[in-house]
PDB file of C-alpha atoms in Angstrom:
ATOM      1  CA  MET R  26      -0.120   0.255  -0.060  1.00  0.00           C
ATOM      2  CA  SER R  27       1.408   3.231  -1.102  1.00  0.00           C
ATOM      3  CA  GLN R  28      -1.554   5.681  -0.239  1.00  0.00           C
ATOM      4  CA  LEU R  29      -3.322   6.451   2.944  1.00  0.00           C
ATOM      5  CA  SER R  30      -6.946   5.262   3.496  1.00  0.00           C
ATOM      6  CA  THR R  31      -8.112   8.703   4.233  1.00  0.00           C
ATOM      7  CA  LYS R  32      -7.710  12.311   3.262  1.00  0.00           C
ATOM      8  CA  HIS R  33      -7.561  13.721   6.858  1.00  0.00           C
ATOM      9  CA  LEU R  34      -5.420  12.757   9.733  1.00  0.00           C
ATOM     10  CA  LEU R  35      -8.298  13.651  12.502  1.00  0.00           C
ATOM     11  CA  GLY R  36      -6.892  11.174  14.883  1.00  0.00           C
ATOM     12  CA  ILE R  37      -5.098   7.883  15.375  1.00  0.00           C
ATOM     13  CA  LYS R  38      -8.459   6.168  16.287  1.00  0.00           C
ATOM     14  CA  ASN R  39      -9.783   7.068  12.611  1.00  0.00           C
ATOM     15  CA  ILE R  40      -6.916   5.494  10.615  1.00  0.00           C
ATOM     16  CA  THR R  41      -5.732   1.918  10.233  1.00  0.00           C
ATOM     17  CA  GLU R  42      -2.706   0.029  11.430  1.00  0.00           C
ATOM     18  CA  ASN R  43      -1.521  -0.089   7.560  1.00  0.00           C
ATOM     19  CA  ASP R  44      -1.781   3.794   7.545  1.00  0.00           C
ATOM     20  CA  VAL R  45       0.224   4.038  10.722  1.00  0.00           C
ATOM     21  CA  GLN R  46       3.068   1.595   9.233  1.00  0.00           C
ATOM     22  CA  LEU R  47       2.819   3.712   6.066  1.00  0.00           C
ATOM     23  CA  ILE R  48       3.631   6.939   7.876  1.00  0.00           C
ATOM     24  CA  LEU R  49       6.414   5.475   9.886  1.00  0.00           C
ATOM     25  CA  GLU R  50       8.171   3.930   6.751  1.00  0.00           C
ATOM     26  CA  THR R  51       7.852   7.305   4.959  1.00  0.00           C
ATOM     27  CA  ALA R  52       9.134   9.184   7.920  1.00  0.00           C
ATOM     28  CA  ALA R  53      12.131   7.111   7.803  1.00  0.00           C
ATOM     29  CA  ASN R  54      12.960   8.119   4.418  1.00  0.00           C
ATOM     30  CA  PHE R  55      12.588  11.791   5.167  1.00  0.00           C
ATOM     31  CA  LYS R  56      14.671  11.330   8.428  1.00  0.00           C
ATOM     32  CA  GLU R  57      17.529  10.698   6.026  1.00  0.00           C
ATOM     33  CA  VAL R  58      16.629  13.597   3.822  1.00  0.00           C
ATOM     34  CA  ILE R  59      16.660  16.118   6.976  1.00  0.00           C
ATOM     35  CA  ASN R  60      20.118  14.764   7.767  1.00  0.00           C
ATOM     36  CA  ARG R  61      21.714  15.646   4.440  1.00  0.00           C
ATOM     37  CA  PRO R  62      23.491  18.761   3.932  1.00  0.00           C
ATOM     38  CA  ILE R  63      20.703  20.041   1.458  1.00  0.00           C
ATOM     39  CA  LYS R  64      17.438  19.274   3.750  1.00  0.00           C
ATOM     40  CA  LYS R  65      14.971  20.441   1.049  1.00  0.00           C
ATOM     41  CA  VAL R  66      12.915  18.320  -1.474  1.00  0.00           C
ATOM     42  CA  PRO R  67      10.370  19.461  -4.122  1.00  0.00           C
ATOM     43  CA  SER R  68       7.893  17.144  -3.016  1.00  0.00           C
ATOM     44  CA  LEU R  69       5.089  19.659  -2.499  1.00  0.00           C
ATOM     45  CA  ARG R  70       6.239  22.578  -4.617  1.00  0.00           C
ATOM     46  CA  ASP R  71       2.907  23.138  -5.887  1.00  0.00           C
ATOM     47  CA  ILE R  72       0.800  22.793  -2.529  1.00  0.00           C
ATOM     48  CA  THR R  73      -0.093  25.573  -0.296  1.00  0.00           C
ATOM     49  CA  ILE R  74      -0.820  24.627   3.453  1.00  0.00           C
ATOM     50  CA  ALA R  75      -2.291  27.034   6.167  1.00  0.00           C
ATOM     51  CA  ASN R  76      -1.283  26.574   9.762  1.00  0.00           C
ATOM     52  CA  VAL R  77      -4.441  27.650  11.775  1.00  0.00           C
ATOM     53  CA  PHE R  78      -3.690  27.679  15.497  1.00  0.00           C
ATOM     54  CA  PHE R  79      -6.246  28.684  17.895  1.00  0.00           C
ATOM     55  CA  GLU R  80      -4.164  27.754  20.932  1.00  0.00           C
ATOM     56  CA  ASN R  81      -0.551  28.567  21.831  1.00  0.00           C
ATOM     57  CA  SER R  82       2.087  26.079  20.511  1.00  0.00           C
ATOM     58  CA  THR R  83       5.709  26.523  20.000  1.00  0.00           C
ATOM     59  CA  ARG R  84       7.050  22.719  19.205  1.00  0.00           C
ATOM     60  CA  THR R  85       4.070  21.622  17.049  1.00  0.00           C
ATOM     61  CA  ARG R  86       3.877  24.858  15.182  1.00  0.00           C
ATOM     62  CA  LEU R  87       7.544  25.144  14.365  1.00  0.00           C
ATOM     63  CA  SER R  88       7.640  21.510  13.638  1.00  0.00           C
ATOM     64  CA  PHE R  89       4.738  21.475  11.018  1.00  0.00           C
ATOM     65  CA  GLU R  90       6.155  24.644   9.458  1.00  0.00           C
ATOM     66  CA  LEU R  91       9.858  23.433   9.178  1.00  0.00           C
ATOM     67  CA  ALA R  92       8.277  20.156   7.702  1.00  0.00           C
ATOM     68  CA  GLU R  93       6.435  22.125   5.155  1.00  0.00           C
ATOM     69  CA  LYS R  94       9.063  24.061   4.085  1.00  0.00           C
ATOM     70  CA  ARG R  95      11.559  21.207   3.844  1.00  0.00           C
ATOM     71  CA  LEU R  96       9.077  19.834   1.397  1.00  0.00           C
ATOM     72  CA  SER R  97       9.215  22.940  -0.307  1.00  0.00           C
ATOM     73  CA  ALA R  98       5.280  23.913   0.078  1.00  0.00           C
ATOM     74  CA  ASP R  99       3.956  27.483   0.404  1.00  0.00           C
ATOM     75  CA  VAL R 100       2.869  28.336   3.948  1.00  0.00           C
ATOM     76  CA  VAL R 101       0.816  30.362   5.344  1.00  0.00           C
ATOM     77  CA  ASN R 102       0.477  31.015   9.252  1.00  0.00           C
ATOM     78  CA  PHE R 103      -2.830  32.072  11.053  1.00  0.00           C
ATOM     79  CA  SER R 104      -3.087  32.978  14.817  1.00  0.00           C
ATOM     80  CA  SER R 105      -6.501  33.719  16.311  1.00  0.00           C
ATOM     81  CA  SER R 106      -5.287  36.149  18.661  1.00  0.00           C
ATOM     82  CA  ASN R 107      -4.942  38.725  15.995  1.00  0.00           C
ATOM     83  CA  SER R 108      -7.362  37.503  13.520  1.00  0.00           C
ATOM     84  CA  SER R 109     -11.174  38.205  12.775  1.00  0.00           C
ATOM     85  CA  VAL R 110     -12.196  35.677  15.117  1.00  0.00           C
ATOM     86  CA  LYS R 111     -11.693  38.156  17.593  1.00  0.00           C
ATOM     87  CA  LYS R 112     -14.580  40.089  15.909  1.00  0.00           C
ATOM     88  CA  GLY R 113     -16.823  37.112  15.978  1.00  0.00           C
ATOM     89  CA  GLU R 114     -16.178  35.436  12.739  1.00  0.00           C
ATOM     90  CA  THR R 115     -17.024  31.714  12.805  1.00  0.00           C
ATOM     91  CA  LEU R 116     -14.509  28.792  12.413  1.00  0.00           C
ATOM     92  CA  VAL R 117     -15.852  27.616   8.986  1.00  0.00           C
ATOM     93  CA  ASP R 118     -16.109  31.407   7.535  1.00  0.00           C
ATOM     94  CA  THR R 119     -12.331  31.782   8.885  1.00  0.00           C
ATOM     95  CA  VAL R 120     -11.233  28.943   7.322  1.00  0.00           C
ATOM     96  CA  ASN R 121     -13.176  28.865   4.113  1.00  0.00           C
ATOM     97  CA  ASN R 122     -11.844  32.578   3.629  1.00  0.00           C
ATOM     98  CA  ILE R 123      -8.320  31.287   3.851  1.00  0.00           C
ATOM     99  CA  LEU R 124      -9.228  28.313   1.305  1.00  0.00           C
ATOM    100  CA  SER R 125     -10.552  30.936  -0.786  1.00  0.00           C
ATOM    101  CA  MET R 126      -7.019  32.121  -1.498  1.00  0.00           C
ATOM    102  CA  LYS R 127      -6.344  28.767  -3.093  1.00  0.00           C
ATOM    103  CA  VAL R 128      -5.142  26.905  -0.032  1.00  0.00           C
ATOM    104  CA  ASP R 129      -4.950  23.092  -0.233  1.00  0.00           C
ATOM    105  CA  MET R 130      -4.299  21.866   3.263  1.00  0.00           C
ATOM    106  CA  VAL R 131      -5.216  23.025   6.911  1.00  0.00           C
ATOM    107  CA  VAL R 132      -3.232  22.063   9.884  1.00  0.00           C
ATOM    108  CA  MET R 133      -5.365  23.048  12.692  1.00  0.00           C
ATOM    109  CA  ARG R 134      -4.957  23.200  16.724  1.00  0.00           C
ATOM    110  CA  HIS R 135      -8.250  24.239  18.535  1.00  0.00           C
ATOM    111  CA  SER R 136      -8.972  23.866  22.257  1.00  0.00           C
ATOM    112  CA  SER R 137     -12.540  22.220  21.282  1.00  0.00           C
ATOM    113  CA  PRO R 138     -12.388  18.692  21.042  1.00  0.00           C
ATOM    114  CA  GLY R 139     -13.756  17.541  17.530  1.00  0.00           C
ATOM    115  CA  ALA R 140     -12.948  20.920  15.832  1.00  0.00           C
ATOM    116  CA  PRO R 141     -10.770  19.299  13.082  1.00  0.00           C
ATOM    117  CA  HIS R 142     -13.663  16.756  12.525  1.00  0.00           C
ATOM    118  CA  PHE R 143     -16.318  19.335  12.191  1.00  0.00           C
ATOM    119  CA  LEU R 144     -14.028  21.340   9.882  1.00  0.00           C
ATOM    120  CA  SER R 145     -13.311  18.354   7.383  1.00  0.00           C
ATOM    121  CA  ARG R 146     -17.245  18.053   6.909  1.00  0.00           C
ATOM    122  CA  ASN R 147     -17.560  21.506   5.963  1.00  0.00           C
ATOM    123  CA  VAL R 148     -14.404  22.529   4.074  1.00  0.00           C
ATOM    124  CA  LYS R 149     -12.865  21.220   0.906  1.00  0.00           C
ATOM    125  CA  ALA R 150      -9.174  20.739   2.060  1.00  0.00           C
ATOM    126  CA  ASN R 151      -7.149  18.006   3.752  1.00  0.00           C
ATOM    127  CA  ILE R 152      -7.255  18.357   7.319  1.00  0.00           C
ATOM    128  CA  VAL R 153      -4.386  17.659   9.839  1.00  0.00           C
ATOM    129  CA  ASN R 154      -5.264  17.665  13.604  1.00  0.00           C
ATOM    130  CA  ALA R 155      -2.489  19.513  15.370  1.00  0.00           C
ATOM    131  CA  GLY R 156      -4.500  18.815  18.705  1.00  0.00           C
ATOM    132  CA  ASP R 157      -7.846  19.439  19.382  1.00  0.00           C
ATOM    133  CA  GLY R 158      -8.820  20.257  23.139  1.00  0.00           C
ATOM    134  CA  THR R 159      -8.167  17.094  25.479  1.00  0.00           C
ATOM    135  CA  HIS R 160      -9.094  14.852  22.687  1.00  0.00           C
ATOM    136  CA  GLU R 161      -6.304  13.760  20.360  1.00  0.00           C
ATOM    137  CA  HIS R 162      -2.767  14.811  19.112  1.00  0.00           C
ATOM    138  CA  PRO R 163      -2.230  12.478  16.228  1.00  0.00           C
ATOM    139  CA  THR R 164       1.196  13.467  15.037  1.00  0.00           C
ATOM    140  CA  GLN R 165       2.628  13.367  18.643  1.00  0.00           C
ATOM    141  CA  ALA R 166       1.855   9.708  18.848  1.00  0.00           C
ATOM    142  CA  LEU R 167       3.187   8.938  15.465  1.00  0.00           C
ATOM    143  CA  LEU R 168       6.460  10.616  16.408  1.00  0.00           C
ATOM    144  CA  ASP R 169       6.389   8.702  19.717  1.00  0.00           C
ATOM    145  CA  SER R 170       6.061   5.256  18.122  1.00  0.00           C
ATOM    146  CA  PHE R 171       8.620   6.354  15.488  1.00  0.00           C
ATOM    147  CA  SER R 172      11.241   7.139  18.092  1.00  0.00           C
ATOM    148  CA  ILE R 173      10.612   3.938  20.050  1.00  0.00           C
ATOM    149  CA  LYS R 174      11.019   1.898  17.100  1.00  0.00           C
ATOM    150  CA  GLU R 175      14.342   3.709  16.255  1.00  0.00           C
ATOM    151  CA  LYS R 176      15.613   3.269  19.730  1.00  0.00           C
ATOM    152  CA  LEU R 177      14.390  -0.324  20.335  1.00  0.00           C
ATOM    153  CA  GLY R 178      13.966  -1.723  16.819  1.00  0.00           C
ATOM    154  CA  ASP R 179      10.279  -2.247  17.041  1.00  0.00           C
ATOM    155  CA  VAL R 180       7.112  -1.192  19.037  1.00  0.00           C
ATOM    156  CA  ALA R 181       5.565  -4.651  18.853  1.00  0.00           C
ATOM    157  CA  GLY R 182       5.926  -6.350  22.255  1.00  0.00           C
ATOM    158  CA  LYS R 183       7.343  -3.295  24.061  1.00  0.00           C
ATOM    159  CA  LYS R 184       5.790  -2.205  27.328  1.00  0.00           C
ATOM    160  CA  VAL R 185       5.098   1.410  27.666  1.00  0.00           C
ATOM    161  CA  ALA R 186       3.963   3.315  30.557  1.00  0.00           C
ATOM    162  CA  ILE R 187       2.401   6.816  30.226  1.00  0.00           C
ATOM    163  CA  ILE R 188       2.737   8.500  33.313  1.00  0.00           C
ATOM    164  CA  GLY R 189       1.107  11.781  34.661  1.00  0.00           C
ATOM    165  CA  ASP R 190      -1.898  13.890  33.565  1.00  0.00           C
ATOM    166  CA  ILE R 191      -3.730  11.299  31.592  1.00  0.00           C
ATOM    167  CA  LEU R 192      -7.162  13.120  32.370  1.00  0.00           C
ATOM    168  CA  HIS R 193      -6.253  16.445  30.498  1.00  0.00           C
ATOM    169  CA  SER R 194      -3.927  14.910  27.972  1.00  0.00           C
ATOM    170  CA  ARG R 195      -4.616  14.492  24.138  1.00  0.00           C
ATOM    171  CA  VAL R 196      -1.246  12.818  23.637  1.00  0.00           C
ATOM    172  CA  ALA R 197      -2.108  10.126  26.063  1.00  0.00           C
ATOM    173  CA  LEU R 198      -5.182   9.029  24.294  1.00  0.00           C
ATOM    174  CA  SER R 199      -3.323   9.266  20.871  1.00  0.00           C
ATOM    175  CA  ASN R 200      -0.399   7.175  22.012  1.00  0.00           C
ATOM    176  CA  ILE R 201      -2.661   4.516  23.558  1.00  0.00           C
ATOM    177  CA  PHE R 202      -4.700   4.135  20.133  1.00  0.00           C
ATOM    178  CA  CYS R 203      -1.407   4.122  18.225  1.00  0.00           C
ATOM    179  CA  LEU R 204       0.662   2.029  20.447  1.00  0.00           C
ATOM    180  CA  GLN R 205      -2.058  -0.840  20.526  1.00  0.00           C
ATOM    181  CA  LYS R 206      -2.325  -0.618  16.654  1.00  0.00           C
ATOM    182  CA  LEU R 207       1.471  -1.475  16.641  1.00  0.00           C
ATOM    183  CA  GLY R 208       1.345  -4.425  19.113  1.00  0.00           C
ATOM    184  CA  ALA R 209       2.693  -2.624  22.092  1.00  0.00           C
ATOM    185  CA  GLU R 210       1.410  -3.240  25.832  1.00  0.00           C
ATOM    186  CA  VAL R 211       0.290  -0.157  27.566  1.00  0.00           C
ATOM    187  CA  MET R 212       0.004   0.961  31.077  1.00  0.00           C
ATOM    188  CA  VAL R 213      -1.073   4.231  32.518  1.00  0.00           C
ATOM    189  CA  SER R 214       0.002   5.492  35.858  1.00  0.00           C
ATOM    190  CA  GLY R 215      -0.819   8.986  38.011  1.00  0.00           C
ATOM    191  CA  PRO R 216      -2.651  10.111  40.742  1.00  0.00           C
ATOM    192  CA  ILE R 217      -6.238   8.310  40.594  1.00  0.00           C
ATOM    193  CA  THR R 218      -7.781  12.139  40.332  1.00  0.00           C
ATOM    194  CA  LEU R 219      -5.797  12.428  36.980  1.00  0.00           C
ATOM    195  CA  LEU R 220      -6.950   9.062  35.391  1.00  0.00           C
ATOM    196  CA  PRO R 221     -10.246   9.026  33.411  1.00  0.00           C
ATOM    197  CA  LYS R 222     -12.870   7.099  34.538  1.00  0.00           C
ATOM    198  CA  TYR R 223     -13.150   5.057  31.415  1.00  0.00           C
ATOM    199  CA  VAL R 224      -9.658   4.584  31.034  1.00  0.00           C
ATOM    200  CA  GLU R 225      -9.519   0.751  31.655  1.00  0.00           C
ATOM    201  CA  SER R 226     -12.244   0.220  28.907  1.00  0.00           C
ATOM    202  CA  LEU R 227      -9.363   1.166  26.451  1.00  0.00           C
ATOM    203  CA  GLY R 228      -7.626  -2.190  27.066  1.00  0.00           C
ATOM    204  CA  VAL R 229      -4.544  -0.470  29.230  1.00  0.00           C
ATOM    205  CA  LYS R 230      -3.263  -1.622  32.649  1.00  0.00           C
ATOM    206  CA  VAL R 231      -3.583   0.842  35.448  1.00  0.00           C
ATOM    207  CA  GLU R 232      -1.015   1.447  38.189  1.00  0.00           C
ATOM    208  CA  LEU R 233      -1.102   3.943  40.874  1.00  0.00           C
ATOM    209  CA  ASP R 234       2.599   3.643  42.106  1.00  0.00           C
ATOM    210  CA  VAL R 235       4.837   4.985  39.548  1.00  0.00           C
ATOM    211  CA  ARG R 236       7.806   2.886  40.886  1.00  0.00           C
ATOM    212  CA  LYS R 237       5.949  -0.346  39.817  1.00  0.00           C
ATOM    213  CA  ALA R 238       5.087   1.519  36.533  1.00  0.00           C
ATOM    214  CA  LEU R 239       8.799   1.973  35.817  1.00  0.00           C
ATOM    215  CA  GLN R 240       9.749  -1.534  37.006  1.00  0.00           C
ATOM    216  CA  TRP R 241       7.172  -3.087  34.577  1.00  0.00           C
ATOM    217  CA  CYS R 242       7.883  -1.005  31.443  1.00  0.00           C
ATOM    218  CA  ASP R 243      10.536  -0.542  28.946  1.00  0.00           C
ATOM    219  CA  VAL R 244       9.680   2.831  27.815  1.00  0.00           C
ATOM    220  CA  ALA R 245       8.094   5.610  30.147  1.00  0.00           C
ATOM    221  CA  ASN R 246       6.465   8.147  28.308  1.00  0.00           C
ATOM    222  CA  VAL R 247       6.069  11.182  30.953  1.00  0.00           C
ATOM    223  CA  LEU R 248       3.466  13.823  30.528  1.00  0.00           C
ATOM    224  CA  ARG R 249       3.295  17.439  31.618  1.00  0.00           C
ATOM    225  CA  ILE R 250       0.684  18.465  34.387  1.00  0.00           C
ATOM    226  CA  GLN R 251      -1.785  20.646  32.449  1.00  0.00           C
ATOM    227  CA  LEU R 252      -2.619  23.093  34.945  1.00  0.00           C
ATOM    228  CA  GLU R 253      -4.184  25.355  32.073  1.00  0.00           C
ATOM    229  CA  ARG R 254      -6.733  22.649  31.701  1.00  0.00           C
ATOM    230  CA  GLN R 255      -7.500  22.325  35.459  1.00  0.00           C
ATOM    231  CA  GLN R 256     -10.697  24.356  36.590  1.00  0.00           C
ATOM    232  CA  ILE R 257     -10.170  22.593  39.996  1.00  0.00           C
ATOM    233  CA  LYS R 258      -7.355  21.083  42.391  1.00  0.00           C
ATOM    234  CA  TYR R 259      -6.674  17.564  41.387  1.00  0.00           C
ATOM    235  CA  PHE R 260      -3.862  17.252  44.186  1.00  0.00           C
ATOM    236  CA  PRO R 261      -2.706  19.526  46.832  1.00  0.00           C
ATOM    237  CA  SER R 262       0.463  20.877  45.367  1.00  0.00           C
ATOM    238  CA  LEU R 263       3.019  20.662  42.382  1.00  0.00           C
ATOM    239  CA  ARG R 264       5.835  19.673  45.441  1.00  0.00           C
ATOM    240  CA  GLU R 265       3.562  16.875  46.517  1.00  0.00           C
ATOM    241  CA  TYR R 266       2.966  15.735  43.176  1.00  0.00           C
ATOM    242  CA  SER R 267       6.618  15.585  42.449  1.00  0.00           C
ATOM    243  CA  LEU R 268       7.281  13.765  45.742  1.00  0.00           C
ATOM    244  CA  TYR R 269       4.919  11.100  44.738  1.00  0.00           C
ATOM    245  CA  TYR R 270       4.950  10.965  40.892  1.00  0.00           C
ATOM    246  CA  GLY R 271       8.096  12.854  39.785  1.00  0.00           C
ATOM    247  CA  ILE R 272      10.764  10.781  38.156  1.00  0.00           C
ATOM    248  CA  ASN R 273      14.373  11.212  39.430  1.00  0.00           C
ATOM    249  CA  ARG R 274      17.802   9.531  38.802  1.00  0.00           C
ATOM    250  CA  LYS R 275      17.598   7.591  42.134  1.00  0.00           C
ATOM    251  CA  MET R 276      14.555   6.088  41.093  1.00  0.00           C
ATOM    252  CA  LEU R 277      15.790   4.929  37.882  1.00  0.00           C
ATOM    253  CA  GLU R 278      19.010   3.548  39.572  1.00  0.00           C
ATOM    254  CA  GLU R 279      17.087   1.453  41.663  1.00  0.00           C
ATOM    255  CA  LEU R 280      15.332  -0.582  38.795  1.00  0.00           C
ATOM    256  CA  ASP R 281      17.006  -3.856  37.970  1.00  0.00           C
ATOM    257  CA  LYS R 282      16.791  -2.755  34.090  1.00  0.00           C
ATOM    258  CA  GLU R 283      17.323   0.376  31.799  1.00  0.00           C
ATOM    259  CA  ILE R 284      14.391   1.984  30.389  1.00  0.00           C
ATOM    260  CA  VAL R 285      13.911   4.678  27.919  1.00  0.00           C
ATOM    261  CA  ILE R 286      12.552   8.241  28.987  1.00  0.00           C
ATOM    262  CA  MET R 287      10.327  10.048  26.677  1.00  0.00           C
ATOM    263  CA  HIS R 288       8.230  13.506  27.163  1.00  0.00           C
ATOM    264  CA  PRO R 289       6.346  15.527  24.541  1.00  0.00           C
ATOM    265  CA  GLY R 290       7.354  18.585  26.110  1.00  0.00           C
ATOM    266  CA  PRO R 291       7.332  21.171  27.456  1.00  0.00           C
ATOM    267  CA  ILE R 292       8.898  19.816  30.537  1.00  0.00           C
ATOM    268  CA  ASN R 293       8.015  21.094  33.859  1.00  0.00           C
ATOM    269  CA  ARG R 294      11.638  20.525  35.273  1.00  0.00           C
ATOM    270  CA  GLY R 295      11.605  19.263  38.748  1.00  0.00           C
ATOM    271  CA  VAL R 296       7.740  18.512  38.657  1.00  0.00           C
ATOM    272  CA  GLU R 297       7.295  15.209  36.507  1.00  0.00           C
ATOM    273  CA  LEU R 298      11.048  14.800  35.644  1.00  0.00           C
ATOM    274  CA  SER R 299      14.293  15.972  37.406  1.00  0.00           C
ATOM    275  CA  SER R 300      16.979  17.534  35.148  1.00  0.00           C
ATOM    276  CA  ASP R 301      19.471  14.621  35.759  1.00  0.00           C
ATOM    277  CA  VAL R 302      16.817  12.422  34.097  1.00  0.00           C
ATOM    278  CA  ALA R 303      15.525  14.615  31.227  1.00  0.00           C
ATOM    279  CA  ASP R 304      19.233  15.205  30.107  1.00  0.00           C
ATOM    280  CA  SER R 305      20.573  11.652  30.798  1.00  0.00           C
ATOM    281  CA  ASN R 306      21.448   9.104  28.421  1.00  0.00           C
ATOM    282  CA  GLN R 307      18.264   7.240  28.736  1.00  0.00           C
ATOM    283  CA  SER R 308      16.532  10.282  27.685  1.00  0.00           C
ATOM    284  CA  ILE R 309      15.391  10.698  23.956  1.00  0.00           C
ATOM    285  CA  ILE R 310      13.444  13.853  24.528  1.00  0.00           C
ATOM    286  CA  LEU R 311      15.206  15.722  21.811  1.00  0.00           C
ATOM    287  CA  GLU R 312      15.250  12.792  19.263  1.00  0.00           C
ATOM    288  CA  GLN R 313      11.578  12.952  19.613  1.00  0.00           C
ATOM    289  CA  VAL R 314      11.674  16.772  18.647  1.00  0.00           C
ATOM    290  CA  GLN R 315      13.826  15.935  15.505  1.00  0.00           C
ATOM    291  CA  ASN R 316      11.814  12.886  14.534  1.00  0.00           C
ATOM    292  CA  GLY R 317       8.652  15.254  14.831  1.00  0.00           C
ATOM    293  CA  VAL R 318       9.702  17.299  11.634  1.00  0.00           C
ATOM    294  CA  ALA R 319      10.348  13.741   9.556  1.00  0.00           C
ATOM    295  CA  VAL R 320       6.998  12.434  10.935  1.00  0.00           C
ATOM    296  CA  ARG R 321       5.129  15.434   9.852  1.00  0.00           C
ATOM    297  CA  MET R 322       6.697  15.779   6.629  1.00  0.00           C
ATOM    298  CA  ALA R 323       5.478  12.117   5.831  1.00  0.00           C
ATOM    299  CA  VAL R 324       2.062  12.657   7.096  1.00  0.00           C
ATOM    300  CA  LEU R 325       1.769  16.146   4.760  1.00  0.00           C
ATOM    301  CA  TYR R 326       3.516  14.304   1.963  1.00  0.00           C
ATOM    302  CA  LEU R 327       0.811  11.260   2.111  1.00  0.00           C
ATOM    303  CA  LEU R 328      -2.200  13.356   2.513  1.00  0.00           C
ATOM    304  CA  ALA R 329      -1.258  15.583  -0.344  1.00  0.00           C
ATOM    305  CA  GLY R 330      -1.430  12.464  -2.712  1.00  0.00           C
ATOM    306  CA  VAL R 331      -5.128  11.780  -1.381  1.00  0.00           C
ATOM    307  CA  LYS R 332      -7.926  14.079  -2.777  1.00  0.00           C
TER     308      LYS R 332
END
């Protein structure tokens, strides 16, 4: 198979295992490209892509923009903070106005779950979900799986613990779907107040003791505490969270094996990870960032071929 089964990337739940494998294989080719002295290819020379971000972003936005420019696409950047959205313009009107300027593809981040799905039904363009509320973040899950495969040789059969704020995390949900499609075992760990009530129905193990989760896993994907999404207090203080769920060097040295440490960023140093863990040889956090460009190049390239 050399083509995706869908014209949009709205979430990992909506795509097949073959789609995931194709994206990862294509990303491996683009990883080789971005490590060349000349990093650009003319693959999307005739394509115009709009980055439409209704939420703040650093890594994801820069990663998509760099991926688009590496593919030689024309790029339009849109920020809601200085747009007509502030004057009351609707989402569909905003995007349709952008598309009327002959834009072929929209990369969108929005605070409302399902916004990219709604958009895909109402506009004529390929839609890439760059994160919708607490729902999904598909390209982050794809780059995480790519990074695990690159580090350990395969994802199938590996034990991956997702640790931290599962309740508010779109990264966690997309990772669960992606890892399971690729044959990994998944465990979630964190304070019981930060675990969704439905989480066991997703076919994952649940462990409240972070030390037991670390002992079980081959890979620990540690998530940020998303204070900006929390309307009430889910734990007494960041200091107490760090005390019970923060991962430090001593905890890793107590394990009878060496595990891989991941984090989607940005890191709250001293809260979910200590600096000596984040910067250690076991960490592949910076490799994740680099792999994000290759994976997003693969997604954009493959979607451009599906009309």
